[in-house]
Amino acid sequence: MEDPHPLPVVPDGSYRTACRACAHGSCGVIVRVRDGSVASIEGDPADPVSHGYICAKAIASAEMLRHPRRIRRPMMRDGDSWREVSWGEAMEYVASRLLEIRDRYGPEAIAVATGTNRDFNQWIYGFASALGTPTVVNAANECYIPRVTLSRMLIGDLPVVDYEGNPGLVMIWGANPVESNPDEYVYSQLDGALRRGARLVVVDPRRTQLAARADIWLRIRPATDVALALGMAKVIVEEDLYDHKFVEGHSCCFDGFRAHLSGISHAWVEEVTRVARSDYVRAAREYASVKPAALHWGVGVEQNVNAVYADYALLDLVALTGNLDVPGGNVIFDPPPVRPSDSLFPRLPPAQREKTPGREYRMAWEITRPPLYLIWDAVLTGRPYPVRAMLDFASNLLVTRPNSAKVRRALSSLDLLVVADFFMTPTARLAHVVLPAATWLEQDGIADYRKHHGYVSARRRLFRFGEARSDAEILLELGRRMGLPGFRWTRVEEALDEALEPAGLTWEEFLRLGRLRGPVRYRKYVERGFPTPSGRYEFSSGQLAGWGYQSLPVFREPPESPADPEVAREYPMILITGARRLPYMASEGRQLEGLRRLHPYPEVEIHPDAAARIGVSDGDWVAIETRRGRILQRARLNPWLDPQVASAEYGWWYPEIRGDASWRASNVNILTDDSPPLDPLMGATNLRGLMCRIRRAEPGEIPQELLRGVGTAPGILIPDI
Ligand SMILES: Nc1nc2c(c(=O)[nH]1)N[C@H]1C(S)=C(S)[C@@H](COP(=O)(O)OP(=O)(O)OC[C@H]3O[C@@H](n4cnc5c(=O)[nH]c(N)nc54)[C@H](O)[C@@H]3O)O[C@H]1N2
Ligand SMILES: Nc1nc2c(c(=O)[nH]1)N[C@H]1C(S)=C(S)[C@@H](COP(=O)(O)OP(=O)(O)OC[C@H]3O[C@@H](n4cnc5c(=O)[nH]c(N)nc54)[C@H](O)[C@@H]3O)O[C@H]1N2
Ligand code: SF4
Ligand SMILES: [Mo]
């Protein structure tokens, strides 16, 4: 294969655009194009969210753009080998196979899959709705959507930290913005607030960089956030530190909440969470008395069976202290004047909606996001309905979804699997058709379309690589070929024009303008009230009660826990999976030398005492085992951890290995489970807080490729295919 060359679509010069080398950041960057190539990618100091911040992933995008192993043309499987085909042939094949499957089994037999919230996602969800399938695979059950959905129900939308409003205290809870820049946040915002003197409270089982910088660090036992948040609420209520004006003027059911808090004891909170009462009392007092105070929370609290109630208890803290929708607190920002992303496409017909599996996970069901085990089961058993095809745009399902072994079985038994990606990932290797996707440097689009800080910005196409196309372009063509309702545009730009209509701008004009923001208004609830049955902030949710759920946040011991002696005897350590590392977005980037050299292999953090017991030193390969399976990561000793807790990285696969060890050897989702019990409302699985055991790896267990090391291997660019 000759070396591919990305071709510029713009003249040499400097271009403002929005990075998307991770799924969430959209940091403003300036890309310099010289002699038709990327000369540099730098942070844009004028960006109102990222303020010039840039990270290693953005810089590595230049390597990504021209990577010799990128998929350049559509490919179709021919037995055990691959054949490059034209777009026309690939699209014709996919469209006709999908129509056949739809006509034979119904549209629900076609699953659409994607990963985290990426800017093109409205296209894949729009495609699903137009096709009429409720069979959607994504990460909604345990990432972000629990807090968004609950917030929509209780207060209208997700309240995010108003960093521009100068919080006097920030409480970071189950989040690690230093490494992850999640969703609407970029670390530079928090850093700015801290430099301006904000106090910092961190709730995290690990002593992250931020925890080390904090005024108070609460080292919580994984998956017990509800109990800790309720304990803090108890302090705030009992010590009369709550905001009477908000509680009396704008909330309901406070007496019930107070009684709920009286029903739990501090001894119980301490025992469940392993946080000393004196510490969380101090944190509660500070959080309640510094004004304004902001709560920035993340997936650390959502990836377990207590996801939604943890989100609820945290929202209660925000409301209780009067920090809701106030400057420097947690604000529900009005969206920018663009059409809501889902309004561009037809809605899922009600009769198809009704078919969504998993009505017992009511909140997930309401938004058509069934827990994934139900979809894998449908593929494998044909119940509640057969699922025979899957379109996977931007998700390395085999590595990023719990219970990888089952995911593998399900994906392998489909009649048609289509994957759009940049590289031949382990998931793409299982496909029948692989489509080359465009990176952020190769596409036009509205960045942060679906975020909650109220901004959108323009991401512009600067290059073309091979025949790669943006996801929007691919889905638009597929939708048109299949005659789906709503897929009426001939070019993606027409959809962008339509999205921007409320702002009175065309895409071209927006490109020149660069960004838009909605109006910033505070305390909107005074006029608008809350969207609850009572119109007030409900400390006891009428909607949850109406669905037959506990109406106040309650704690449930995780399905595997130290409290269960039978599991704990064999698997004595508590495992959290998925702490982010800055160089990698989920399972991406392992083939980029610039990133791989920064962090060549996955690490599991363990306490030195735990390591000494099994004869392990820093850097040794260890085997981590759960009831589901075994993987290998390297031990990183950390004296600040609870000696019973281990924290493993996620997203690991090895492009340099050809066989199954590529995705099995270090993939933490070999260890996780997807089956019930799950979070009762959103179906979140237990990714943080499962039980494991760790031992030294035997030399024979470790694949040779890993022993050679990244630096000395004949390159990590061994053919992917
Ligand atoms: N570099 C990089 N950036 C990313 C990603 C990536 O893979 N790499 N992924 C993106 C995605 S998909 C997401 S959702 C966001 C996530 O970003 P965040 O929401 O900030 O979440 P994490 O970075 O996972 O940080 C979670 C923190 O919670 C802690 N934690 C683990 N279990 C618990 C618990 O039970 N309770 C509490 N209180 N804390 C716990 C972990 O130790 C960790 O420090 O990051 C996004 N950004
Ligand atoms: N054990 C455990 N599992 C987890 C988590 C955890 O903490 N622990 N975190 C969960 C969370 S919060 C999330 S959101 C998911 C993330 O899961 P995913 O979003 O599935 O993660 P990625 O590995 O980033 O997969 C994206 C794939 O799409 C490709 N890609 C990237 N951008 C694009 C694009 O624009 N178009 C196309 N077509 N392809 C693209 C990449 O090359 C990559 O192969 O993982 C979840 N899984
Ligand atoms: S955080 Fe994400 S968006 Fe920001 S520079 Fe890094 S990769 Fe790009
Ligand atoms: Mo996520």
PDB file of C-alpha atoms in Angstrom, residues 337-535:
ATOM      1  CA  PRO A 337     -29.781  29.759  19.320  1.00  0.00           C
ATOM      2  CA  VAL A 338     -29.468  26.589  17.273  1.00  0.00           C
ATOM      3  CA  ARG A 339     -32.143  24.039  16.588  1.00  0.00           C
ATOM      4  CA  PRO A 340     -32.085  21.283  19.218  1.00  0.00           C
ATOM      5  CA  SER A 341     -30.166  18.437  17.656  1.00  0.00           C
ATOM      6  CA  ASP A 342     -32.992  15.920  17.831  1.00  0.00           C
ATOM      7  CA  SER A 343     -35.467  18.256  16.154  1.00  0.00           C
ATOM      8  CA  LEU A 344     -33.644  17.959  12.842  1.00  0.00           C
ATOM      9  CA  PHE A 345     -34.818  14.380  12.440  1.00  0.00           C
ATOM     10  CA  PRO A 346     -38.161  12.584  12.635  1.00  0.00           C
ATOM     11  CA  ARG A 347     -39.131  11.091  15.984  1.00  0.00           C
ATOM     12  CA  LEU A 348     -39.268   7.386  16.634  1.00  0.00           C
ATOM     13  CA  PRO A 349     -42.855   6.266  15.872  1.00  0.00           C
ATOM     14  CA  PRO A 350     -44.720   5.549  19.143  1.00  0.00           C
ATOM     15  CA  ALA A 351     -45.446   1.934  18.241  1.00  0.00           C
ATOM     16  CA  GLN A 352     -41.718   1.294  17.766  1.00  0.00           C
ATOM     17  CA  ARG A 353     -40.882   3.188  20.929  1.00  0.00           C
ATOM     18  CA  GLU A 354     -43.148   0.864  22.846  1.00  0.00           C
ATOM     19  CA  LYS A 355     -40.946  -2.030  21.778  1.00  0.00           C
ATOM     20  CA  THR A 356     -37.906  -0.676  23.627  1.00  0.00           C
ATOM     21  CA  PRO A 357     -36.723  -3.516  25.839  1.00  0.00           C
ATOM     22  CA  GLY A 358     -36.270  -3.070  29.584  1.00  0.00           C
ATOM     23  CA  ARG A 359     -39.289  -1.083  30.704  1.00  0.00           C
ATOM     24  CA  GLU A 360     -38.310  -2.042  34.250  1.00  0.00           C
ATOM     25  CA  TYR A 361     -35.388   0.411  33.945  1.00  0.00           C
ATOM     26  CA  ARG A 362     -37.871   3.181  33.657  1.00  0.00           C
ATOM     27  CA  MET A 363     -35.743   6.235  33.180  1.00  0.00           C
ATOM     28  CA  ALA A 364     -33.633   4.534  30.514  1.00  0.00           C
ATOM     29  CA  TRP A 365     -36.757   3.208  28.850  1.00  0.00           C
ATOM     30  CA  GLU A 366     -38.303   6.642  28.633  1.00  0.00           C
ATOM     31  CA  ILE A 367     -35.372   7.835  26.544  1.00  0.00           C
ATOM     32  CA  THR A 368     -34.963   4.617  24.510  1.00  0.00           C
ATOM     33  CA  ARG A 369     -31.639   3.628  26.011  1.00  0.00           C
ATOM     34  CA  PRO A 370     -32.060  -0.003  27.026  1.00  0.00           C
ATOM     35  CA  PRO A 371     -29.341  -1.543  29.183  1.00  0.00           C
ATOM     36  CA  LEU A 372     -26.963  -3.257  26.806  1.00  0.00           C
ATOM     37  CA  TYR A 373     -27.303  -6.761  28.198  1.00  0.00           C
ATOM     38  CA  LEU A 374     -30.843  -6.780  26.815  1.00  0.00           C
ATOM     39  CA  ILE A 375     -29.554  -6.006  23.337  1.00  0.00           C
ATOM     40  CA  TRP A 376     -26.783  -8.599  23.442  1.00  0.00           C
ATOM     41  CA  ASP A 377     -29.402 -11.094  24.686  1.00  0.00           C
ATOM     42  CA  ALA A 378     -31.711 -10.126  21.841  1.00  0.00           C
ATOM     43  CA  VAL A 379     -28.911 -10.778  19.357  1.00  0.00           C
ATOM     44  CA  LEU A 380     -28.054 -14.100  20.950  1.00  0.00           C
ATOM     45  CA  THR A 381     -31.560 -15.438  21.665  1.00  0.00           C
ATOM     46  CA  GLY A 382     -33.940 -13.560  19.377  1.00  0.00           C
ATOM     47  CA  ARG A 383     -35.915 -12.331  22.429  1.00  0.00           C
ATOM     48  CA  PRO A 384     -37.793 -10.050  22.911  1.00  0.00           C
ATOM     49  CA  TYR A 385     -37.200  -9.659  19.186  1.00  0.00           C
ATOM     50  CA  PRO A 386     -34.462 -10.724  16.786  1.00  0.00           C
ATOM     51  CA  VAL A 387     -31.581  -8.303  16.243  1.00  0.00           C
ATOM     52  CA  ARG A 388     -29.666  -9.264  13.118  1.00  0.00           C
ATOM     53  CA  ALA A 389     -27.692  -6.198  12.021  1.00  0.00           C
ATOM     54  CA  MET A 390     -25.698  -3.471  13.682  1.00  0.00           C
ATOM     55  CA  LEU A 391     -24.343  -0.183  12.426  1.00  0.00           C
ATOM     56  CA  ASP A 392     -21.527   0.880  14.713  1.00  0.00           C
ATOM     57  CA  PHE A 393     -20.319   4.450  14.278  1.00  0.00           C
ATOM     58  CA  ALA A 394     -17.455   5.401  16.578  1.00  0.00           C
ATOM     59  CA  SER A 395     -17.426   2.738  19.215  1.00  0.00           C
ATOM     60  CA  ASN A 396     -14.882   0.074  19.924  1.00  0.00           C
ATOM     61  CA  LEU A 397     -17.571  -2.068  21.521  1.00  0.00           C
ATOM     62  CA  LEU A 398     -15.386  -5.072  22.119  1.00  0.00           C
ATOM     63  CA  VAL A 399     -13.136  -3.100  24.424  1.00  0.00           C
ATOM     64  CA  THR A 400     -15.338  -0.433  25.941  1.00  0.00           C
ATOM     65  CA  ARG A 401     -18.495  -2.346  26.892  1.00  0.00           C
ATOM     66  CA  PRO A 402     -18.836  -4.427  30.029  1.00  0.00           C
ATOM     67  CA  ASN A 403     -18.492  -8.182  29.634  1.00  0.00           C
ATOM     68  CA  SER A 404     -16.354  -8.205  26.492  1.00  0.00           C
ATOM     69  CA  ALA A 405     -16.618 -11.962  26.064  1.00  0.00           C
ATOM     70  CA  LYS A 406     -20.382 -11.685  25.666  1.00  0.00           C
ATOM     71  CA  VAL A 407     -20.067  -8.636  23.425  1.00  0.00           C
ATOM     72  CA  ARG A 408     -17.776 -10.698  21.213  1.00  0.00           C
ATOM     73  CA  ARG A 409     -20.281 -13.548  21.012  1.00  0.00           C
ATOM     74  CA  ALA A 410     -23.092 -11.169  20.143  1.00  0.00           C
ATOM     75  CA  LEU A 411     -21.160  -9.208  17.515  1.00  0.00           C
ATOM     76  CA  SER A 412     -19.915 -12.405  15.905  1.00  0.00           C
ATOM     77  CA  SER A 413     -23.390 -13.796  15.469  1.00  0.00           C
ATOM     78  CA  LEU A 414     -24.880 -10.845  13.577  1.00  0.00           C
ATOM     79  CA  ASP A 415     -25.830 -11.253   9.916  1.00  0.00           C
ATOM     80  CA  LEU A 416     -24.441  -7.816   9.206  1.00  0.00           C
ATOM     81  CA  LEU A 417     -22.014  -5.685  11.194  1.00  0.00           C
ATOM     82  CA  VAL A 418     -20.960  -2.357   9.714  1.00  0.00           C
ATOM     83  CA  VAL A 419     -18.292  -0.348  11.515  1.00  0.00           C
ATOM     84  CA  ALA A 420     -17.204   3.212  10.755  1.00  0.00           C
ATOM     85  CA  ASP A 421     -13.864   4.034  12.347  1.00  0.00           C
ATOM     86  CA  PHE A 422     -10.399   5.446  11.666  1.00  0.00           C
ATOM     87  CA  PHE A 423      -8.563   2.191  12.315  1.00  0.00           C
ATOM     88  CA  MET A 424      -9.041  -1.556  12.184  1.00  0.00           C
ATOM     89  CA  THR A 425      -9.995  -1.896  15.827  1.00  0.00           C
ATOM     90  CA  PRO A 426     -10.771  -5.287  17.375  1.00  0.00           C
ATOM     91  CA  THR A 427     -14.450  -4.447  16.824  1.00  0.00           C
ATOM     92  CA  ALA A 428     -13.885  -3.511  13.185  1.00  0.00           C
ATOM     93  CA  ARG A 429     -12.118  -6.812  12.631  1.00  0.00           C
ATOM     94  CA  LEU A 430     -15.434  -8.548  13.367  1.00  0.00           C
ATOM     95  CA  ALA A 431     -17.336  -6.497  10.812  1.00  0.00           C
ATOM     96  CA  HIS A 432     -18.590  -7.395   7.362  1.00  0.00           C
ATOM     97  CA  VAL A 433     -18.133  -3.861   6.104  1.00  0.00           C
ATOM     98  CA  VAL A 434     -15.729  -1.230   7.433  1.00  0.00           C
ATOM     99  CA  LEU A 435     -16.129   2.419   6.468  1.00  0.00           C
ATOM    100  CA  PRO A 436     -13.316   4.982   6.700  1.00  0.00           C
ATOM    101  CA  ALA A 437     -14.322   7.854   8.972  1.00  0.00           C
ATOM    102  CA  ALA A 438     -12.981  11.400   8.905  1.00  0.00           C
ATOM    103  CA  THR A 439     -11.192  12.842  11.931  1.00  0.00           C
ATOM    104  CA  TRP A 440     -11.948  16.263  13.374  1.00  0.00           C
ATOM    105  CA  LEU A 441      -9.443  17.842  10.985  1.00  0.00           C
ATOM    106  CA  GLU A 442     -11.440  16.495   8.056  1.00  0.00           C
ATOM    107  CA  GLN A 443     -15.005  17.529   8.789  1.00  0.00           C
ATOM    108  CA  ASP A 444     -17.375  20.476   9.030  1.00  0.00           C
ATOM    109  CA  GLY A 445     -19.664  20.544  12.004  1.00  0.00           C
ATOM    110  CA  ILE A 446     -21.088  22.311  15.010  1.00  0.00           C
ATOM    111  CA  ALA A 447     -18.953  21.542  18.048  1.00  0.00           C
ATOM    112  CA  ASP A 448     -20.464  21.029  21.493  1.00  0.00           C
ATOM    113  CA  TYR A 449     -23.896  20.890  19.931  1.00  0.00           C
ATOM    114  CA  ARG A 450     -25.176  18.658  22.681  1.00  0.00           C
ATOM    115  CA  LYS A 451     -23.382  20.086  25.735  1.00  0.00           C
ATOM    116  CA  HIS A 452     -24.667  22.174  28.611  1.00  0.00           C
ATOM    117  CA  HIS A 453     -22.413  25.199  28.921  1.00  0.00           C
ATOM    118  CA  GLY A 454     -24.446  27.128  26.383  1.00  0.00           C
ATOM    119  CA  TYR A 455     -21.716  27.498  23.730  1.00  0.00           C
ATOM    120  CA  VAL A 456     -21.309  26.065  20.259  1.00  0.00           C
ATOM    121  CA  SER A 457     -18.357  26.594  17.968  1.00  0.00           C
ATOM    122  CA  ALA A 458     -17.408  25.852  14.396  1.00  0.00           C
ATOM    123  CA  ARG A 459     -15.250  22.895  13.471  1.00  0.00           C
ATOM    124  CA  ARG A 460     -13.966  23.146   9.951  1.00  0.00           C
ATOM    125  CA  ARG A 461     -12.649  20.747   7.386  1.00  0.00           C
ATOM    126  CA  LEU A 462      -9.023  21.453   6.617  1.00  0.00           C
ATOM    127  CA  PHE A 463      -7.953  18.185   4.979  1.00  0.00           C
ATOM    128  CA  ARG A 464      -9.124  15.097   3.200  1.00  0.00           C
ATOM    129  CA  PHE A 465      -7.561  11.739   3.860  1.00  0.00           C
ATOM    130  CA  GLY A 466      -7.950   8.961   1.309  1.00  0.00           C
ATOM    131  CA  GLU A 467     -11.657   8.458   0.764  1.00  0.00           C
ATOM    132  CA  ALA A 468     -12.593   8.992   4.408  1.00  0.00           C
ATOM    133  CA  ARG A 469     -15.939  10.693   4.972  1.00  0.00           C
ATOM    134  CA  SER A 470     -17.501  12.276   8.009  1.00  0.00           C
ATOM    135  CA  ASP A 471     -20.082  10.225   9.875  1.00  0.00           C
ATOM    136  CA  ALA A 472     -22.739  12.761   8.953  1.00  0.00           C
ATOM    137  CA  GLU A 473     -21.888  12.369   5.255  1.00  0.00           C
ATOM    138  CA  ILE A 474     -22.001   8.587   5.472  1.00  0.00           C
ATOM    139  CA  LEU A 475     -25.287   8.470   7.365  1.00  0.00           C
ATOM    140  CA  LEU A 476     -26.870  11.062   5.122  1.00  0.00           C
ATOM    141  CA  GLU A 477     -26.047   9.028   2.048  1.00  0.00           C
ATOM    142  CA  LEU A 478     -27.193   5.787   3.623  1.00  0.00           C
ATOM    143  CA  GLY A 479     -30.435   7.364   4.807  1.00  0.00           C
ATOM    144  CA  ARG A 480     -31.100   8.760   1.332  1.00  0.00           C
ATOM    145  CA  ARG A 481     -30.385   5.464  -0.372  1.00  0.00           C
ATOM    146  CA  MET A 482     -32.755   3.719   1.997  1.00  0.00           C
ATOM    147  CA  GLY A 483     -35.405   6.374   1.473  1.00  0.00           C
ATOM    148  CA  LEU A 484     -35.667   7.194   5.175  1.00  0.00           C
ATOM    149  CA  PRO A 485     -38.031  10.005   6.111  1.00  0.00           C
ATOM    150  CA  GLY A 486     -36.263  13.224   6.992  1.00  0.00           C
ATOM    151  CA  PHE A 487     -33.078  12.423   5.069  1.00  0.00           C
ATOM    152  CA  ARG A 488     -33.890  15.103   2.539  1.00  0.00           C
ATOM    153  CA  TRP A 489     -30.699  17.152   2.388  1.00  0.00           C
ATOM    154  CA  THR A 490     -28.298  16.578  -0.464  1.00  0.00           C
ATOM    155  CA  ARG A 491     -25.271  17.838   1.467  1.00  0.00           C
ATOM    156  CA  VAL A 492     -24.442  17.988   5.165  1.00  0.00           C
ATOM    157  CA  GLU A 493     -24.034  21.775   4.911  1.00  0.00           C
ATOM    158  CA  GLU A 494     -27.773  22.044   4.243  1.00  0.00           C
ATOM    159  CA  ALA A 495     -28.474  20.393   7.589  1.00  0.00           C
ATOM    160  CA  LEU A 496     -25.983  22.726   9.248  1.00  0.00           C
ATOM    161  CA  ASP A 497     -27.738  25.717   7.674  1.00  0.00           C
ATOM    162  CA  GLU A 498     -31.017  24.432   9.029  1.00  0.00           C
ATOM    163  CA  ALA A 499     -29.577  23.912  12.498  1.00  0.00           C
ATOM    164  CA  LEU A 500     -28.327  27.496  12.529  1.00  0.00           C
ATOM    165  CA  GLU A 501     -31.555  29.080  11.290  1.00  0.00           C
ATOM    166  CA  PRO A 502     -32.651  30.345  14.735  1.00  0.00           C
ATOM    167  CA  ALA A 503     -29.422  32.341  14.918  1.00  0.00           C
ATOM    168  CA  GLY A 504     -30.130  33.825  11.502  1.00  0.00           C
ATOM    169  CA  LEU A 505     -26.859  32.416  10.207  1.00  0.00           C
ATOM    170  CA  THR A 506     -25.827  30.097   7.432  1.00  0.00           C
ATOM    171  CA  TRP A 507     -23.052  27.581   7.997  1.00  0.00           C
ATOM    172  CA  GLU A 508     -20.645  29.770   5.994  1.00  0.00           C
ATOM    173  CA  GLU A 509     -21.481  32.761   8.167  1.00  0.00           C
ATOM    174  CA  PHE A 510     -21.136  30.768  11.367  1.00  0.00           C
ATOM    175  CA  LEU A 511     -17.769  29.513  10.188  1.00  0.00           C
ATOM    176  CA  ARG A 512     -16.598  33.108   9.970  1.00  0.00           C
ATOM    177  CA  LEU A 513     -18.172  34.028  13.314  1.00  0.00           C
ATOM    178  CA  GLY A 514     -16.690  30.994  15.086  1.00  0.00           C
ATOM    179  CA  ARG A 515     -19.004  30.631  18.057  1.00  0.00           C
ATOM    180  CA  LEU A 516     -22.360  31.380  19.590  1.00  0.00           C
ATOM    181  CA  ARG A 517     -23.676  31.383  23.106  1.00  0.00           C
ATOM    182  CA  GLY A 518     -27.140  31.385  24.613  1.00  0.00           C
ATOM    183  CA  PRO A 519     -28.161  34.190  26.963  1.00  0.00           C
ATOM    184  CA  VAL A 520     -26.786  33.832  30.478  1.00  0.00           C
ATOM    185  CA  ARG A 521     -29.536  34.217  33.051  1.00  0.00           C
ATOM    186  CA  TYR A 522     -29.623  33.094  36.629  1.00  0.00           C
ATOM    187  CA  ARG A 523     -32.355  31.960  39.052  1.00  0.00           C
ATOM    188  CA  LYS A 524     -34.702  31.205  36.178  1.00  0.00           C
ATOM    189  CA  TYR A 525     -36.741  28.985  38.466  1.00  0.00           C
ATOM    190  CA  VAL A 526     -38.144  32.082  40.160  1.00  0.00           C
ATOM    191  CA  GLU A 527     -40.135  32.766  37.001  1.00  0.00           C
ATOM    192  CA  ARG A 528     -40.289  29.361  35.396  1.00  0.00           C
ATOM    193  CA  GLY A 529     -40.645  27.102  38.423  1.00  0.00           C
ATOM    194  CA  PHE A 530     -39.467  23.507  38.073  1.00  0.00           C
ATOM    195  CA  PRO A 531     -40.828  20.875  35.653  1.00  0.00           C
ATOM    196  CA  THR A 532     -41.973  18.590  38.493  1.00  0.00           C
ATOM    197  CA  PRO A 533     -45.525  17.615  39.378  1.00  0.00           C
ATOM    198  CA  SER A 534     -45.411  20.219  42.186  1.00  0.00           C
ATOM    199  CA  GLY A 535     -43.595  22.870  40.137  1.00  0.00           C
TER     200      GLY A 535
END
